[in-house]
mmCIF file of C-alpha atoms and ligand atoms in Angstrom:
data_model
loop_
_atom_site.group_PDB
_atom_site.id
_atom_site.type_symbol
_atom_site.label_atom_id
_atom_site.label_comp_id
_atom_site.label_asym_id
_atom_site.label_seq_id
_atom_site.Cartn_x
_atom_site.Cartn_y
_atom_site.Cartn_z
ATOM 1 C CA MET A 1 -21.492 -21.767 -31.239
ATOM 2 C CA ALA A 2 -23.373 -22.768 -27.868
ATOM 3 C CA GLY A 3 -25.972 -24.246 -29.655
ATOM 4 C CA ARG A 4 -24.005 -26.555 -32.232
ATOM 5 C CA PRO A 5 -24.673 -29.966 -31.009
ATOM 6 C CA PRO A 6 -21.394 -32.206 -30.277
ATOM 7 C CA ASP A 7 -19.751 -33.541 -33.154
ATOM 8 C CA PRO A 8 -18.121 -36.967 -31.999
ATOM 9 C CA ASP A 9 -16.988 -38.583 -35.032
ATOM 10 C CA ARG A 10 -14.270 -35.169 -35.303
ATOM 11 C CA SER A 11 -13.106 -35.051 -32.130
ATOM 12 C CA ALA A 12 -10.766 -37.909 -32.488
ATOM 13 C CA THR A 13 -8.975 -35.801 -35.324
ATOM 14 C CA GLN A 14 -8.856 -32.867 -33.262
ATOM 15 C CA PRO A 15 -4.907 -32.183 -31.786
ATOM 16 C CA MET A 16 -7.054 -30.260 -28.499
ATOM 17 C CA PRO A 17 -10.021 -31.870 -27.448
ATOM 18 C CA HIS A 18 -13.213 -30.810 -28.826
ATOM 19 C CA ALA A 19 -15.319 -29.909 -25.683
ATOM 20 C CA ALA A 20 -12.243 -27.923 -24.697
ATOM 21 C CA ALA A 21 -11.957 -26.303 -28.144
ATOM 22 C CA ARG A 22 -15.344 -25.171 -28.258
ATOM 23 C CA ARG A 23 -15.146 -23.398 -24.453
ATOM 24 C CA LEU A 24 -12.643 -21.323 -25.752
ATOM 25 C CA PRO A 25 -14.840 -18.619 -27.335
ATOM 26 C CA ARG A 26 -16.852 -18.797 -24.054
ATOM 27 C CA LEU A 27 -13.849 -17.337 -22.552
ATOM 28 C CA LEU A 28 -13.070 -14.191 -24.892
ATOM 29 C CA PRO A 29 -16.053 -12.709 -23.466
ATOM 30 C CA LEU A 30 -14.208 -12.764 -20.167
ATOM 31 C CA ALA A 31 -10.912 -11.832 -21.058
ATOM 32 C CA VAL A 32 -12.423 -8.757 -22.821
ATOM 33 C CA ALA A 33 -14.488 -8.057 -19.909
ATOM 34 C CA VAL A 34 -10.817 -8.214 -17.877
ATOM 35 C CA ALA A 35 -9.146 -6.080 -20.062
ATOM 36 C CA LEU A 36 -12.339 -3.640 -19.825
ATOM 37 C CA LEU A 37 -12.353 -3.335 -15.991
ATOM 38 C CA GLY A 38 -9.041 -2.553 -16.123
ATOM 39 C CA ALA A 39 -8.939 0.009 -18.560
ATOM 40 C CA TRP A 40 -11.742 1.448 -16.975
ATOM 41 C CA LEU A 41 -10.377 1.548 -13.902
ATOM 42 C CA VAL A 42 -7.129 3.396 -15.549
ATOM 43 C CA LEU A 43 -9.691 5.904 -16.660
ATOM 44 C CA VAL A 44 -11.672 6.610 -13.688
ATOM 45 C CA ALA A 45 -8.517 6.246 -11.135
ATOM 46 C CA GLY A 46 -6.047 8.420 -13.579
ATOM 47 C CA GLY A 47 -8.698 11.296 -13.939
ATOM 48 C CA PRO A 48 -9.981 11.915 -10.584
ATOM 49 C CA ALA A 49 -6.036 11.982 -8.980
ATOM 50 C CA ALA A 50 -7.614 15.567 -9.267
ATOM 51 C CA ALA A 51 -10.427 14.022 -7.301
ATOM 52 C CA GLN A 52 -8.248 12.880 -4.462
ATOM 53 C CA THR A 53 -8.310 14.663 -1.075
ATOM 54 C CA ALA A 54 -4.749 16.837 -0.391
ATOM 55 C CA PRO A 55 -3.059 15.846 2.177
ATOM 56 C CA ARG A 56 -3.080 17.539 5.535
ATOM 57 C CA GLN A 57 0.848 17.245 5.483
ATOM 58 C CA VAL A 58 3.359 16.909 3.325
ATOM 59 C CA THR A 59 7.103 17.167 4.038
ATOM 60 C CA ILE A 60 9.792 18.541 1.264
ATOM 61 C CA GLU A 61 12.879 18.000 1.429
ATOM 62 C CA GLY A 62 16.061 20.144 0.069
ATOM 63 C CA THR A 63 18.474 17.538 -1.004
ATOM 64 C CA ALA A 64 22.591 17.429 -1.516
ATOM 65 C CA ALA A 65 21.507 17.876 -5.086
ATOM 66 C CA ASN A 66 20.040 21.036 -4.442
ATOM 67 C CA LYS A 67 16.903 20.152 -4.769
ATOM 68 C CA TRP A 68 13.474 20.824 -3.548
ATOM 69 C CA GLU A 69 12.163 16.790 -3.450
ATOM 70 C CA PRO A 70 9.361 16.793 -3.667
ATOM 71 C CA ALA A 71 9.292 20.124 -6.086
ATOM 72 C CA ASN A 72 6.107 20.535 -6.106
ATOM 73 C CA ALA A 73 3.561 19.294 -3.759
ATOM 74 C CA ALA A 74 0.132 19.402 -2.773
ATOM 75 C CA VAL A 75 -2.365 20.562 0.570
ATOM 76 C CA ARG A 76 -4.804 21.256 1.840
ATOM 77 C CA PRO A 77 -6.410 24.400 3.055
ATOM 78 C CA GLY A 78 -5.334 25.204 6.990
ATOM 79 C CA GLY A 79 -2.725 22.755 6.098
ATOM 80 C CA THR A 80 1.583 22.408 6.686
ATOM 81 C CA VAL A 81 4.400 21.995 4.585
ATOM 82 C CA THR A 82 7.395 20.539 6.243
ATOM 83 C CA PHE A 83 10.651 21.986 4.183
ATOM 84 C CA ARG A 84 13.080 19.575 5.604
ATOM 85 C CA ILE A 85 17.113 19.338 4.993
ATOM 86 C CA THR A 86 18.621 16.516 3.940
ATOM 87 C CA GLY A 87 21.589 16.751 2.172
ATOM 88 C CA GLY A 88 23.537 20.020 0.922
ATOM 89 C CA VAL A 89 23.702 23.171 2.843
ATOM 90 C CA THR A 90 21.738 26.206 3.980
ATOM 91 C CA HIS A 91 18.769 25.671 1.485
ATOM 92 C CA PRO A 92 16.909 28.613 3.294
ATOM 93 C CA VAL A 93 13.192 28.881 2.408
ATOM 94 C CA SER A 94 11.510 32.266 0.417
ATOM 95 C CA SER A 95 8.262 32.919 -0.812
ATOM 96 C CA GLY A 96 8.541 33.114 -4.612
ATOM 97 C CA ASP A 97 9.511 31.734 -7.416
ATOM 98 C CA GLY A 98 12.619 33.323 -7.593
ATOM 99 C CA SER A 99 12.631 36.620 -9.848
ATOM 100 C CA ASP A 100 13.119 38.488 -7.071
ATOM 101 C CA LEU A 101 15.563 37.390 -4.010
ATOM 102 C CA GLN A 102 13.027 39.122 -1.318
ATOM 103 C CA GLY A 103 10.262 37.154 -1.794
ATOM 104 C CA ASP A 104 6.733 37.928 -2.367
ATOM 105 C CA ASP A 105 5.513 37.011 1.115
ATOM 106 C CA LYS A 106 2.358 35.278 0.207
ATOM 107 C CA PHE A 107 3.317 33.352 2.672
ATOM 108 C CA ASP A 108 4.863 33.467 6.420
ATOM 109 C CA ALA A 109 8.819 31.532 5.442
ATOM 110 C CA SER A 110 10.050 33.324 8.643
ATOM 111 C CA ASP A 111 10.462 30.189 10.226
ATOM 112 C CA CYS A 112 12.602 28.794 7.216
ATOM 113 C CA GLY A 113 15.390 31.424 7.373
ATOM 114 C CA LEU A 114 19.181 31.401 6.861
ATOM 115 C CA GLN A 115 19.343 30.767 11.110
ATOM 116 C CA GLN A 116 16.904 27.863 10.982
ATOM 117 C CA MET A 117 17.686 26.127 7.566
ATOM 118 C CA ALA A 118 21.430 25.804 7.892
ATOM 119 C CA LYS A 119 22.289 21.880 8.196
ATOM 120 C CA VAL A 120 21.413 18.360 7.632
ATOM 121 C CA GLY A 121 18.128 18.295 9.751
ATOM 122 C CA ASP A 122 17.514 21.431 10.035
ATOM 123 C CA SER A 123 13.291 21.147 9.577
ATOM 124 C CA CYS A 124 11.036 24.582 9.578
ATOM 125 C CA GLN A 125 6.702 24.466 8.878
ATOM 126 C CA VAL A 126 4.871 26.503 7.231
ATOM 127 C CA LYS A 127 1.055 27.013 7.449
ATOM 128 C CA PHE A 128 -1.173 27.691 4.710
ATOM 129 C CA PRO A 129 -4.196 28.792 5.503
ATOM 130 C CA THR A 130 -5.719 29.911 1.625
ATOM 131 C CA GLU A 131 -6.158 27.663 -1.493
ATOM 132 C CA GLY A 132 -4.139 28.941 -4.211
ATOM 133 C CA SER A 133 -0.485 28.371 -5.953
ATOM 134 C CA TYR A 134 2.753 29.312 -3.451
ATOM 135 C CA PRO A 135 5.839 28.867 -5.173
ATOM 136 C CA TYR A 136 9.261 29.449 -3.247
ATOM 137 C CA PHE A 137 12.629 28.835 -3.538
ATOM 138 C CA CYS A 138 15.754 28.674 -2.050
ATOM 139 C CA GLN A 139 17.685 31.945 -1.166
ATOM 140 C CA VAL A 140 21.346 29.964 -1.450
ATOM 141 C CA HIS A 141 20.896 27.965 -4.586
ATOM 142 C CA ILE A 142 17.931 30.017 -6.443
ATOM 143 C CA ALA A 143 20.633 29.975 -9.950
ATOM 144 C CA LEU A 144 20.315 26.526 -9.475
ATOM 145 C CA GLY A 145 16.684 25.874 -9.764
ATOM 146 C CA MET A 146 16.263 25.043 -6.618
ATOM 147 C CA LYS A 147 12.630 25.780 -6.378
ATOM 148 C CA GLY A 148 9.018 24.689 -6.287
ATOM 149 C CA VAL A 149 5.258 25.252 -5.750
ATOM 150 C CA ILE A 150 3.117 24.146 -3.345
ATOM 151 C CA THR A 151 -1.059 24.273 -4.201
ATOM 152 C CA VAL A 152 -2.980 24.978 -1.490
ATOM 153 C CA GLY A 153 -6.427 23.232 -2.498
ATOM 154 C CA GLU A 154 -8.790 19.940 -2.127
ATOM 155 C CA SER A 155 -7.927 18.273 -4.292
ATOM 156 C CA ALA A 156 -4.438 16.687 -4.672
ATOM 157 C CA GLY A 157 -4.231 15.979 -8.279
ATOM 158 C CA ALA A 158 -3.885 19.785 -8.903
ATOM 159 C CA ALA A 159 -0.720 20.267 -7.776
ATOM 160 C CA THR A 160 0.593 18.228 -10.962
ATOM 161 C CA THR A 161 -2.087 19.267 -13.133
ATOM 162 C CA THR A 162 -2.690 22.930 -12.546
ATOM 163 C CA THR A 163 1.550 23.427 -12.952
ATOM 164 C CA ALA A 164 1.979 21.044 -16.358
ATOM 165 C CA ALA A 165 3.206 22.885 -19.246
ATOM 166 C CA GLY A 166 0.403 21.431 -19.982
ATOM 167 C CA GLY A 167 -1.978 20.618 -18.746
ATOM 168 C CA GLU A 168 -1.784 17.150 -19.598
ATOM 169 C CA VAL A 169 -4.120 14.336 -18.425
ATOM 170 C CA GLY A 170 -2.395 11.664 -15.908
ATOM 171 C CA GLY A 171 0.955 12.703 -17.868
ATOM 172 C CA ALA A 172 4.316 13.435 -18.138
ATOM 173 C CA VAL A 173 4.933 16.742 -15.980
ATOM 174 C CA VAL A 174 6.555 18.898 -19.108
ATOM 175 C CA GLU A 175 8.398 21.154 -16.542
ATOM 176 C CA PRO A 176 11.791 22.168 -16.304
ATOM 177 C CA PRO A 177 14.135 19.646 -14.455
ATOM 178 C CA SER A 178 14.942 22.003 -11.666
ATOM 179 C CA ALA A 179 10.706 21.953 -11.002
ATOM 180 C CA ALA A 180 10.253 18.126 -11.596
ATOM 181 C CA SER A 181 6.901 16.978 -9.976
ATOM 182 C CA PRO A 182 7.190 13.736 -7.827
ATOM 183 C CA PRO A 183 6.225 10.904 -10.232
ATOM 184 C CA SER A 184 3.609 9.286 -9.144
ATOM 185 C CA ALA A 185 2.259 10.836 -6.181
ATOM 186 C CA GLY A 186 -1.056 11.252 -7.438
ATOM 187 C CA ARG A 187 -1.275 7.794 -8.842
ATOM 188 C CA PRO A 188 -3.424 5.787 -6.646
ATOM 189 C CA ALA A 189 -2.067 2.022 -6.375
ATOM 190 C CA ILE A 190 -5.589 1.110 -8.842
ATOM 191 C CA TYR A 191 -4.404 2.813 -11.366
ATOM 192 C CA TRP A 192 -1.349 1.002 -12.176
ATOM 193 C CA ALA A 193 -3.455 -2.357 -11.274
ATOM 194 C CA GLY A 194 -6.296 -0.935 -14.027
ATOM 195 C CA TRP A 195 -3.286 -0.862 -16.313
ATOM 196 C CA GLY A 196 -2.102 -4.565 -15.050
ATOM 197 C CA LEU A 197 -5.878 -5.689 -15.565
ATOM 198 C CA PHE A 198 -5.872 -4.823 -19.574
ATOM 199 C CA ALA A 199 -2.284 -6.216 -20.671
ATOM 200 C CA LEU A 200 -4.180 -9.209 -18.251
ATOM 201 C CA GLY A 201 -7.523 -9.216 -20.259
ATOM 202 C CA ALA A 202 -5.973 -7.682 -23.463
ATOM 203 C CA LEU A 203 -3.187 -10.788 -23.252
ATOM 204 C CA LEU A 204 -5.533 -13.401 -22.277
ATOM 205 C CA ALA A 205 -8.275 -12.358 -25.641
ATOM 206 C CA LEU A 206 -5.205 -12.429 -28.050
ATOM 207 C CA VAL A 207 -4.104 -15.947 -26.552
ATOM 208 C CA LEU A 208 -7.884 -17.309 -26.685
ATOM 209 C CA ILE A 209 -8.616 -16.053 -30.190
ATOM 210 C CA ALA A 210 -5.404 -17.630 -31.061
ATOM 211 C CA LEU A 211 -6.056 -20.839 -29.780
ATOM 212 C CA TYR A 212 -8.993 -21.370 -31.316
ATOM 213 C CA VAL A 213 -8.269 -19.901 -34.898
ATOM 214 C CA ARG A 214 -5.471 -23.038 -34.037
ATOM 215 C CA PHE A 215 -8.060 -25.691 -33.014
ATOM 216 C CA SER A 216 -11.338 -24.761 -33.422
ATOM 217 C CA PRO A 217 -13.185 -27.405 -35.705
ATOM 218 C CA GLY A 218 -14.604 -24.330 -37.885
ATOM 219 C CA PHE A 219 -10.934 -23.672 -38.909
ATOM 220 C CA ASN A 220 -9.845 -27.149 -39.663
ATOM 221 C CA ARG A 221 -7.837 -27.840 -42.800
ATOM 222 C CA PRO A 222 -8.826 -30.313 -45.392
ATOM 223 C CA LYS A 223 -9.129 -33.975 -44.122
ATOM 224 C CA SER A 224 -7.672 -36.271 -46.356
HETATM 225 CU CU1 LIG B 301 19.240 25.736 -0.826
#
């Protein structure tokens, strides 16, 4: 197409300038490239949410709805989790999944008992030196499903992927509402930028194709 000589006779009858119509196909690869770049960003940023480094410190709020927010969190080994009461009353933290109200003592929650976690503003800290998965629960509201899981490891994505029921990549974590995980904790902004680029490129390509079909000399309606 680029090698074809200009056709001055037809340009006068074109609704769109001839040269512009000729330029459209050359923009198409650009649009496709933008879309591909977006798709690539989504893949790279979406998969390796797991490759993100886990934070050293994370705060989990005990809310008025008697939920932990976020319920599931990740810290790196040696990291600290701060539990803070932002609503409701008395959210003492225990180690375990709540099936045993005494807890399993997998981590030391002695600073997070009834006295320390009695009212809004109270907080306590737990240090997690060793990699692993640490379920925890509120002794008072476990019947309401006030529990969660702290994943201790180098990568941040582990928290959302290992606790996901289906292990679904980059997707909805299927869990009981009580354990709903932080929605976008593992999703860097670049992931969403990738989606944006992909949509933009795809849209641009469609528009270009539509314009080309409409105005290209090659697609001319028969002239009288
Ligand atoms: Cu509670």
